Amino acid sequence: MAKLWIGVDIGKTHHHVAAVDGDGRLVYSRRVANDETALLTVMAEVSTHGRGVCWAVDVTTGLSALLLTLLWRRQVQVRYVSGTVAFHMAAAFAGENKTDARDAVVIAQTIRLRPDIPILEPSDRLLAELSVLTGYRADLVGQRVATLFRLQELLTGISPALERAVDLNRKAPMMVLACWQTPAAIRHAGVDRITALLRRGHVKNAVQVAEAMVAAARQQTVTLPGQRAAAVVVGQMATEILAIDQRIAAVDDLIAEQLDQHPLAPIIGSLPGMGPLLTAELLVHTAGMTEYDSPTKLAAHAGLAPVSRDSGTVSGNHRQPRRYHRRLRHILWMAAFTAARECPTSRAYYEKKRAEGKNHRQAILALARRRVDVLWALIRDRKTFTRPAPVIRAAA
């Protein structure tokens, strides 16, 4: 029976499946609904044309979850052809048409010609849940940032002094703006009513916030154009941001509960700078630290290892990589940035790199690369990070 390579162009409601044989000839092509019965029918039809060596998809999100689950249950090898790889491979084949059918053929030809395409493994239940939670939290944070940016713009149109007086990233100003938005309304409310409102919300510095907002409101007596409508919108946005904050806090609690069940979470979380959120995202984006067989490969995937650009007699020429996992690099960067401020050992390494002539960004990247080795050793030895004891110098 002939060997087949099957490529699938993933869609929301329908996929397109194409199979090629060992000579690259197209032997099967069909559009199929994203439905269990339809997908099982296609799998049976493909098997009549030959023995499938492996399947490949171009999407690994929820759009392909049903197909991947059915394939894994059948013990079928599945590979991932990224959109970038498929785009560049398409240029190697005749024609310029861009259709789902042609994309599926390109995916199938890619896995036939390139054995280095990564293999997808079934998702661990815990990691799958963490992936959903961290993705949802990222959406909430993005929504909050967009709403806050618009609120700041509108509040400046009401009272620039009021916008400058407080930190709108804090809970207390949002509670006040949800009730009173204009300088006149805040002056009328007064320090005592605002303080009482904030204390009901368990704000520690209630008096200071109330006094700052009332003082800013007293600096403006004129009414700016569009203030009435802007005040209505600001009040609604402030209420929305408070609700988003509550949802983010609830998601953080769920993430913490899931992390308690993962054996690597205490080890990764013990490294300075790795809070619960960064720990959860690191586990999600590294498949539980199972995708790499060395710290060097992890560093390379995160873009922390330089890429050689040697040619002819030129050697030792390195440059910053262009293709890497940007979210993974962001996780390791943020952890190193935090550790450089809070951990004496990390701070000493950072200062050492600065003394060598590296700028701030280069020093943080070097620290992040060094911490990859430390993290790898901790996971290998199943040990948590122990902060070194402070050195006590004897008095002269």
Tab-separated table of C-alpha atoms in Angstrom:
chain	number	residue	atom	x	y	z
A	1	MET	CA	0.000	0.000	0.000
A	2	ALA	CA	1.337	3.437	-0.978
A	3	LYS	CA	2.569	5.859	1.647
A	4	LEU	CA	0.613	9.089	1.987
A	5	TRP	CA	1.301	12.496	3.471
A	6	ILE	CA	-1.872	14.350	4.403
A	7	GLY	CA	-2.122	18.104	4.807
A	8	VAL	CA	-5.088	19.937	6.314
A	9	ASP	CA	-5.861	23.612	5.802
A	10	ILE	CA	-7.769	24.436	8.986
A	11	GLY	CA	-10.904	26.586	8.943
A	12	LYS	CA	-13.626	27.528	11.402
A	13	THR	CA	-16.527	25.590	9.882
A	14	HIS	CA	-14.722	23.538	7.223
A	15	HIS	CA	-11.240	22.115	6.633
A	16	HIS	CA	-9.658	21.088	3.363
A	17	VAL	CA	-7.806	17.758	3.340
A	18	ALA	CA	-5.253	16.835	0.670
A	19	ALA	CA	-3.052	13.727	0.391
A	20	VAL	CA	0.047	13.187	-1.750
A	21	ASP	CA	1.989	9.988	-2.381
A	22	GLY	CA	5.728	9.399	-2.250
A	23	ASP	CA	6.192	10.921	-5.718
A	24	GLY	CA	4.311	14.074	-4.762
A	25	ARG	CA	1.201	13.220	-6.814
A	26	LEU	CA	-2.124	14.418	-5.438
A	27	VAL	CA	-4.292	11.376	-4.708
A	28	TYR	CA	-7.008	12.878	-2.521
A	29	SER	CA	-8.533	16.329	-2.036
A	30	ARG	CA	-11.764	17.186	-0.277
A	31	ARG	CA	-13.473	19.921	1.721
A	32	VAL	CA	-14.858	18.551	4.968
A	33	ALA	CA	-17.036	20.028	7.726
A	34	ASN	CA	-15.534	20.526	11.172
A	35	ASP	CA	-17.741	17.757	12.534
A	36	GLU	CA	-16.828	14.444	14.143
A	37	THR	CA	-18.807	12.245	11.760
A	38	ALA	CA	-17.534	14.056	8.666
A	39	LEU	CA	-13.923	13.954	9.858
A	40	LEU	CA	-14.081	10.238	10.629
A	41	THR	CA	-15.524	9.640	7.159
A	42	VAL	CA	-12.625	11.479	5.536
A	43	MET	CA	-10.089	9.518	7.575
A	44	ALA	CA	-11.659	6.300	6.335
A	45	GLU	CA	-11.650	7.537	2.734
A	46	VAL	CA	-7.997	8.545	2.887
A	47	SER	CA	-7.040	5.111	4.218
A	48	THR	CA	-8.437	3.513	1.055
A	49	HIS	CA	-5.868	5.398	-1.050
A	50	GLY	CA	-2.843	4.366	0.980
A	51	ARG	CA	-1.191	4.192	4.364
A	52	GLY	CA	-0.888	7.595	5.987
A	53	VAL	CA	2.660	8.338	7.115
A	54	CYS	CA	1.544	11.414	9.004
A	55	TRP	CA	-0.915	14.290	8.986
A	56	ALA	CA	-0.138	17.975	9.268
A	57	VAL	CA	-2.124	21.067	10.234
A	58	ASP	CA	-1.391	24.784	9.999
A	59	VAL	CA	-3.326	25.804	13.140
A	60	THR	CA	-3.069	24.384	16.663
A	61	THR	CA	-5.765	26.464	18.398
A	62	GLY	CA	-9.343	25.456	19.154
A	63	LEU	CA	-10.194	25.458	15.450
A	64	SER	CA	-8.270	22.212	15.034
A	65	ALA	CA	-8.985	20.700	18.470
A	66	LEU	CA	-11.596	18.193	17.262
A	67	LEU	CA	-9.494	16.969	14.346
A	68	LEU	CA	-6.352	16.631	16.456
A	69	THR	CA	-8.187	14.709	19.166
A	70	LEU	CA	-9.606	12.237	16.627
A	71	LEU	CA	-6.177	11.733	15.050
A	72	TRP	CA	-4.412	11.210	18.365
A	73	ARG	CA	-7.029	8.673	19.427
A	74	ARG	CA	-6.096	6.710	16.326
A	75	GLN	CA	-2.395	6.906	17.247
A	76	VAL	CA	-1.682	9.016	14.140
A	77	GLN	CA	1.420	11.185	13.977
A	78	VAL	CA	0.556	14.861	13.492
A	79	ARG	CA	2.978	17.635	12.544
A	80	TYR	CA	2.623	21.410	12.676
A	81	VAL	CA	3.381	23.485	9.576
A	82	SER	CA	3.295	27.124	10.640
A	83	GLY	CA	1.825	29.785	8.412
A	84	THR	CA	5.266	31.261	7.779
A	85	VAL	CA	6.692	27.919	6.650
A	86	ALA	CA	3.690	27.219	4.433
A	87	PHE	CA	3.939	30.686	2.861
A	88	HIS	CA	7.594	30.236	1.906
A	89	MET	CA	7.114	26.633	0.758
A	90	ALA	CA	4.252	27.696	-1.527
A	91	ALA	CA	6.771	29.577	-3.700
A	92	ALA	CA	8.482	26.263	-4.516
A	93	PHE	CA	5.424	24.978	-6.380
A	94	ALA	CA	3.960	26.153	-9.674
A	95	GLY	CA	1.081	28.604	-9.685
A	96	GLU	CA	0.173	31.673	-7.719
A	97	ASN	CA	-3.395	30.805	-6.749
A	98	LYS	CA	-4.284	31.105	-3.077
A	99	THR	CA	-7.032	28.621	-2.243
A	100	ASP	CA	-7.749	26.270	0.645
A	101	ALA	CA	-7.204	23.287	-1.643
A	102	ARG	CA	-3.763	24.517	-2.757
A	103	ASP	CA	-2.802	25.404	0.819
A	104	ALA	CA	-3.633	21.856	1.911
A	105	VAL	CA	-1.470	20.451	-0.878
A	106	VAL	CA	1.431	22.722	0.112
A	107	ILE	CA	1.139	21.527	3.717
A	108	ALA	CA	1.156	17.889	2.575
A	109	GLN	CA	4.160	18.442	0.282
A	110	THR	CA	5.999	20.240	3.087
A	111	ILE	CA	5.864	17.311	5.489
A	112	ARG	CA	6.797	14.952	2.649
A	113	LEU	CA	9.932	16.943	1.837
A	114	ARG	CA	10.908	18.178	5.295
A	115	PRO	CA	11.284	15.632	8.111
A	116	ASP	CA	12.325	18.445	10.494
A	117	ILE	CA	8.762	19.757	10.840
A	118	PRO	CA	7.846	19.547	14.565
A	119	ILE	CA	5.550	16.807	15.816
A	120	LEU	CA	2.463	17.740	17.820
A	121	GLU	CA	1.804	15.780	20.991
A	122	PRO	CA	-1.563	15.407	22.758
A	123	SER	CA	-2.130	18.265	25.161
A	124	ASP	CA	-1.987	17.537	28.859
A	125	ARG	CA	-5.341	18.277	30.500
A	126	LEU	CA	-3.809	20.603	33.069
A	127	LEU	CA	-1.768	22.497	30.481
A	128	ALA	CA	-4.804	22.793	28.225
A	129	GLU	CA	-6.759	24.398	31.060
A	130	LEU	CA	-3.877	26.722	31.886
A	131	SER	CA	-3.694	27.687	28.219
A	132	VAL	CA	-7.372	28.676	28.228
A	133	LEU	CA	-7.060	30.621	31.479
A	134	THR	CA	-3.882	32.516	30.545
A	135	GLY	CA	-5.297	33.331	27.115
A	136	TYR	CA	-8.516	34.624	28.656
A	137	ARG	CA	-6.562	36.710	31.141
A	138	ALA	CA	-4.514	38.234	28.330
A	139	ASP	CA	-7.757	39.172	26.568
A	140	LEU	CA	-9.069	40.811	29.744
A	141	VAL	CA	-5.858	42.773	30.216
A	142	GLY	CA	-5.973	43.967	26.609
A	143	GLN	CA	-9.582	45.036	27.053
A	144	ARG	CA	-8.686	46.888	30.249
A	145	VAL	CA	-5.765	48.721	28.642
A	146	ALA	CA	-7.897	49.854	25.688
A	147	THR	CA	-10.713	51.028	27.959
A	148	LEU	CA	-8.327	52.826	30.301
A	149	PHE	CA	-6.617	54.626	27.424
A	150	ARG	CA	-9.956	55.908	26.162
A	151	LEU	CA	-11.030	56.893	29.681
A	152	GLN	CA	-7.856	58.925	30.190
A	153	GLU	CA	-8.490	60.748	26.929
A	154	LEU	CA	-12.084	61.583	27.864
A	155	LEU	CA	-11.175	62.598	31.422
A	156	THR	CA	-8.555	65.000	30.072
A	157	GLY	CA	-11.345	66.583	28.021
A	158	ILE	CA	-13.323	67.052	31.240
A	159	SER	CA	-10.538	68.182	33.591
A	160	PRO	CA	-6.792	67.895	32.848
A	161	ALA	CA	-5.985	68.593	36.510
A	162	LEU	CA	-8.199	65.736	37.637
A	163	GLU	CA	-6.558	63.321	35.184
A	164	ARG	CA	-3.104	64.282	36.470
A	165	ALA	CA	-3.987	64.187	40.158
A	166	VAL	CA	-4.340	60.420	40.601
A	167	ASP	CA	-3.037	57.156	39.207
A	168	LEU	CA	-5.868	55.748	37.138
A	169	ASN	CA	-4.321	52.278	37.314
A	170	ARG	CA	-5.439	52.172	40.948
A	171	LYS	CA	-8.785	50.989	42.255
A	172	ALA	CA	-9.596	54.089	44.324
A	173	PRO	CA	-9.814	56.674	41.482
A	174	MET	CA	-11.966	54.283	39.460
A	175	MET	CA	-14.421	53.955	42.340
A	176	VAL	CA	-14.709	57.734	42.542
A	177	LEU	CA	-15.095	58.210	38.774
A	178	ALA	CA	-17.803	55.568	38.671
A	179	CYS	CA	-19.876	57.879	40.906
A	180	TRP	CA	-18.652	61.412	40.127
A	181	GLN	CA	-16.869	62.449	36.946
A	182	THR	CA	-16.872	66.252	36.683
A	183	PRO	CA	-15.026	68.795	38.864
A	184	ALA	CA	-18.338	70.254	40.024
A	185	ALA	CA	-19.668	66.830	41.039
A	186	ILE	CA	-16.483	65.935	42.921
A	187	ARG	CA	-16.462	69.287	44.723
A	188	HIS	CA	-20.095	68.783	45.686
A	189	ALA	CA	-19.378	65.278	46.982
A	190	GLY	CA	-16.587	66.555	49.206
A	191	VAL	CA	-13.771	64.793	50.986
A	192	ASP	CA	-15.949	63.091	53.596
A	193	ARG	CA	-18.353	61.379	51.159
A	194	ILE	CA	-15.540	60.272	48.876
A	195	THR	CA	-13.566	58.933	51.846
A	196	ALA	CA	-16.581	56.980	53.072
A	197	LEU	CA	-17.042	55.464	49.599
A	198	LEU	CA	-13.407	54.391	49.393
A	199	ARG	CA	-13.396	52.909	52.878
A	200	ARG	CA	-16.392	50.761	51.970
A	201	GLY	CA	-14.226	49.488	49.127
A	202	HIS	CA	-11.411	48.702	51.603
A	203	VAL	CA	-9.028	51.310	50.160
A	204	LYS	CA	-6.146	51.975	52.547
A	205	ASN	CA	-5.245	55.545	51.562
A	206	ALA	CA	-8.843	56.704	51.239
A	207	VAL	CA	-8.329	60.128	52.808
A	208	GLN	CA	-5.296	60.975	50.664
A	209	VAL	CA	-7.056	60.007	47.428
A	210	ALA	CA	-10.179	61.938	48.349
A	211	GLU	CA	-8.206	65.063	49.233
A	212	ALA	CA	-6.157	64.865	46.021
A	213	MET	CA	-9.237	64.539	43.805
A	214	VAL	CA	-11.137	67.329	45.533
A	215	ALA	CA	-8.087	69.610	45.362
A	216	ALA	CA	-7.765	68.916	41.626
A	217	ALA	CA	-11.490	69.595	41.127
A	218	ARG	CA	-11.156	72.984	42.802
A	219	GLN	CA	-8.560	74.048	40.234
A	220	GLN	CA	-11.189	74.188	37.463
A	221	THR	CA	-14.450	76.107	37.501
A	222	VAL	CA	-15.241	76.281	33.786
A	223	THR	CA	-17.205	73.630	31.883
A	224	LEU	CA	-15.440	72.250	28.826
A	225	PRO	CA	-17.238	71.417	25.542
A	226	GLY	CA	-18.773	67.932	25.461
A	227	GLN	CA	-18.320	67.493	29.210
A	228	ARG	CA	-21.824	66.201	29.876
A	229	ALA	CA	-21.618	63.351	27.375
A	230	ALA	CA	-17.998	62.578	28.304
A	231	ALA	CA	-18.957	62.311	31.971
A	232	VAL	CA	-21.577	59.663	31.180
A	233	VAL	CA	-19.075	57.626	29.186
A	234	VAL	CA	-16.331	58.001	31.823
A	235	GLY	CA	-18.682	56.736	34.522
A	236	GLN	CA	-19.580	53.679	32.459
A	237	MET	CA	-15.952	52.990	31.576
A	238	ALA	CA	-14.842	53.270	35.200
A	239	THR	CA	-17.526	50.782	36.200
A	240	GLU	CA	-16.429	48.489	33.376
A	241	ILE	CA	-12.771	48.625	34.460
A	242	LEU	CA	-13.716	47.751	38.043
A	243	ALA	CA	-15.666	44.756	36.731
A	244	ILE	CA	-12.729	43.684	34.538
A	245	ASP	CA	-10.402	43.887	37.555
A	246	GLN	CA	-12.695	41.542	39.454
A	247	ARG	CA	-12.711	39.107	36.553
A	248	ILE	CA	-8.919	39.227	36.298
A	249	ALA	CA	-8.623	38.516	40.031
A	250	ALA	CA	-10.995	35.554	39.671
A	251	VAL	CA	-8.959	34.162	36.757
A	252	ASP	CA	-5.750	34.602	38.785
A	253	ASP	CA	-7.280	32.473	41.537
A	254	LEU	CA	-8.158	29.762	39.013
A	255	ILE	CA	-4.625	29.841	37.597
A	256	ALA	CA	-3.180	29.481	41.099
A	257	GLU	CA	-5.446	26.476	41.754
A	258	GLN	CA	-4.305	24.777	38.546
A	259	LEU	CA	-0.646	25.475	39.289
A	260	ASP	CA	-0.957	23.731	42.644
A	261	GLN	CA	-1.569	20.507	40.692
A	262	HIS	CA	1.498	20.742	38.424
A	263	PRO	CA	4.695	19.109	39.756
A	264	LEU	CA	7.014	21.654	38.099
A	265	ALA	CA	5.166	24.739	39.331
A	266	PRO	CA	6.934	24.943	42.747
A	267	ILE	CA	10.329	24.545	41.055
A	268	ILE	CA	9.754	27.172	38.372
A	269	GLY	CA	7.971	29.502	40.776
A	270	SER	CA	10.895	29.405	43.207
A	271	LEU	CA	13.148	31.178	40.692
A	272	PRO	CA	13.210	34.915	41.515
A	273	GLY	CA	10.964	36.920	39.227
A	274	MET	CA	8.753	33.961	38.257
A	275	GLY	CA	5.341	34.728	39.712
A	276	PRO	CA	2.266	32.504	39.264
A	277	LEU	CA	1.261	34.082	35.947
A	278	LEU	CA	4.706	33.840	34.334
A	279	THR	CA	5.079	30.296	35.659
A	280	ALA	CA	1.752	29.285	34.122
A	281	GLU	CA	2.579	30.906	30.777
A	282	LEU	CA	6.021	29.289	30.689
A	283	LEU	CA	4.493	25.858	31.240
A	284	VAL	CA	1.903	26.502	28.527
A	285	HIS	CA	4.327	27.763	25.885
A	286	THR	CA	6.908	25.036	26.543
A	287	ALA	CA	4.381	22.171	26.836
A	288	GLY	CA	5.394	21.596	30.439
A	289	MET	CA	9.109	21.925	29.579
A	290	THR	CA	8.933	18.746	27.486
A	291	GLU	CA	9.731	20.194	24.049
A	292	TYR	CA	13.474	20.647	24.608
A	293	ASP	CA	16.314	18.292	25.404
A	294	SER	CA	18.789	20.986	26.481
A	295	PRO	CA	18.813	24.539	27.847
A	296	THR	CA	20.499	25.671	24.636
A	297	LYS	CA	17.465	24.701	22.560
A	298	LEU	CA	15.126	26.442	24.992
A	299	ALA	CA	17.250	29.595	24.812
A	300	ALA	CA	17.343	29.406	21.009
A	301	HIS	CA	13.556	29.030	20.794
A	302	ALA	CA	13.179	32.112	23.010
A	303	GLY	CA	15.588	34.145	20.876
A	304	LEU	CA	18.206	34.390	23.619
A	305	ALA	CA	20.958	32.665	21.635
A	306	PRO	CA	22.784	34.520	18.816
A	307	VAL	CA	22.644	33.257	15.233
A	308	SER	CA	25.826	32.806	13.191
A	309	ARG	CA	26.219	34.849	9.996
A	310	ASP	CA	29.476	33.398	8.676
A	311	SER	CA	30.400	33.522	5.002
A	312	GLY	CA	33.671	32.764	3.243
A	313	THR	CA	36.563	33.938	5.360
A	314	VAL	CA	34.257	35.762	7.792
A	315	SER	CA	33.654	33.723	10.941
A	316	GLY	CA	32.418	34.466	14.421
A	317	ASN	CA	29.849	36.896	13.052
A	318	HIS	CA	26.683	36.702	15.172
A	319	ARG	CA	23.429	38.594	15.050
A	320	GLN	CA	20.123	38.808	16.853
A	321	PRO	CA	17.718	36.065	15.686
A	322	ARG	CA	14.622	37.120	13.769
A	323	ARG	CA	12.556	33.967	14.110
A	324	TYR	CA	11.811	32.978	17.678
A	325	HIS	CA	8.909	32.508	20.097
A	326	ARG	CA	8.176	36.095	21.031
A	327	ARG	CA	5.832	35.348	23.905
A	328	LEU	CA	8.329	32.927	25.428
A	329	ARG	CA	11.036	35.545	25.160
A	330	HIS	CA	8.755	38.112	26.812
A	331	ILE	CA	8.145	35.734	29.728
A	332	LEU	CA	11.846	35.155	30.330
A	333	TRP	CA	12.604	38.867	29.824
A	334	MET	CA	10.010	39.995	32.389
A	335	ALA	CA	11.209	37.428	34.905
A	336	ALA	CA	14.834	38.556	34.470
A	337	PHE	CA	13.849	42.233	34.662
A	338	THR	CA	12.045	41.645	37.968
A	339	ALA	CA	14.855	39.488	39.355
A	340	ALA	CA	17.444	42.169	38.547
A	341	ARG	CA	15.649	44.456	40.984
A	342	GLU	CA	14.748	41.979	43.721
A	343	CYS	CA	17.381	39.221	43.745
A	344	PRO	CA	20.958	40.124	44.832
A	345	THR	CA	22.461	37.304	42.740
A	346	SER	CA	20.652	38.388	39.593
A	347	ARG	CA	21.473	42.018	40.306
A	348	ALA	CA	25.166	41.190	40.651
A	349	TYR	CA	25.151	39.369	37.299
A	350	TYR	CA	23.325	42.296	35.694
A	351	GLU	CA	25.874	44.782	37.074
A	352	LYS	CA	28.688	42.561	35.844
A	353	LYS	CA	27.320	42.700	32.288
A	354	ARG	CA	26.877	46.454	32.511
A	355	ALA	CA	30.491	46.771	33.630
A	356	GLU	CA	31.505	44.803	30.524
A	357	GLY	CA	30.013	47.560	28.377
A	358	LYS	CA	26.581	46.115	27.644
A	359	ASN	CA	23.567	48.411	27.684
A	360	HIS	CA	20.496	47.770	29.826
A	361	ARG	CA	18.695	45.680	27.212
A	362	GLN	CA	21.729	43.534	26.453
A	363	ALA	CA	22.403	42.976	30.144
A	364	ILE	CA	18.823	41.844	30.795
A	365	LEU	CA	18.980	39.454	27.822
A	366	ALA	CA	22.256	38.042	29.108
A	367	LEU	CA	20.692	37.578	32.535
A	368	ALA	CA	17.668	35.868	30.988
A	369	ARG	CA	19.976	33.499	29.097
A	370	ARG	CA	21.885	32.689	32.262
A	371	ARG	CA	18.650	32.033	34.143
A	372	VAL	CA	17.605	29.483	31.487
A	373	ASP	CA	20.588	27.361	32.516
A	374	VAL	CA	19.685	27.768	36.188
A	375	LEU	CA	16.055	26.850	35.565
A	376	TRP	CA	17.061	23.820	33.531
A	377	ALA	CA	19.329	22.602	36.336
A	378	LEU	CA	16.580	23.051	38.922
A	379	ILE	CA	14.107	21.025	36.852
A	380	ARG	CA	16.700	18.353	36.094
A	381	ASP	CA	17.577	17.922	39.774
A	382	ARG	CA	13.988	18.455	40.973
A	383	LYS	CA	15.115	21.158	43.379
A	384	THR	CA	13.731	24.578	44.225
A	385	PHE	CA	15.861	27.702	44.045
A	386	THR	CA	17.482	28.675	47.320
A	387	ARG	CA	18.456	32.268	47.774
A	388	PRO	CA	22.030	32.614	49.023
A	389	ALA	CA	22.355	33.773	52.604
A	390	PRO	CA	23.434	37.415	52.951
A	391	VAL	CA	27.109	37.916	53.713
A	392	ILE	CA	27.624	39.543	57.103
A	393	ARG	CA	30.865	41.441	57.251
A	394	ALA	CA	32.634	41.629	60.562
A	395	ALA	CA	33.263	45.097	61.935
A	396	ALA	CA	36.810	46.270	61.528
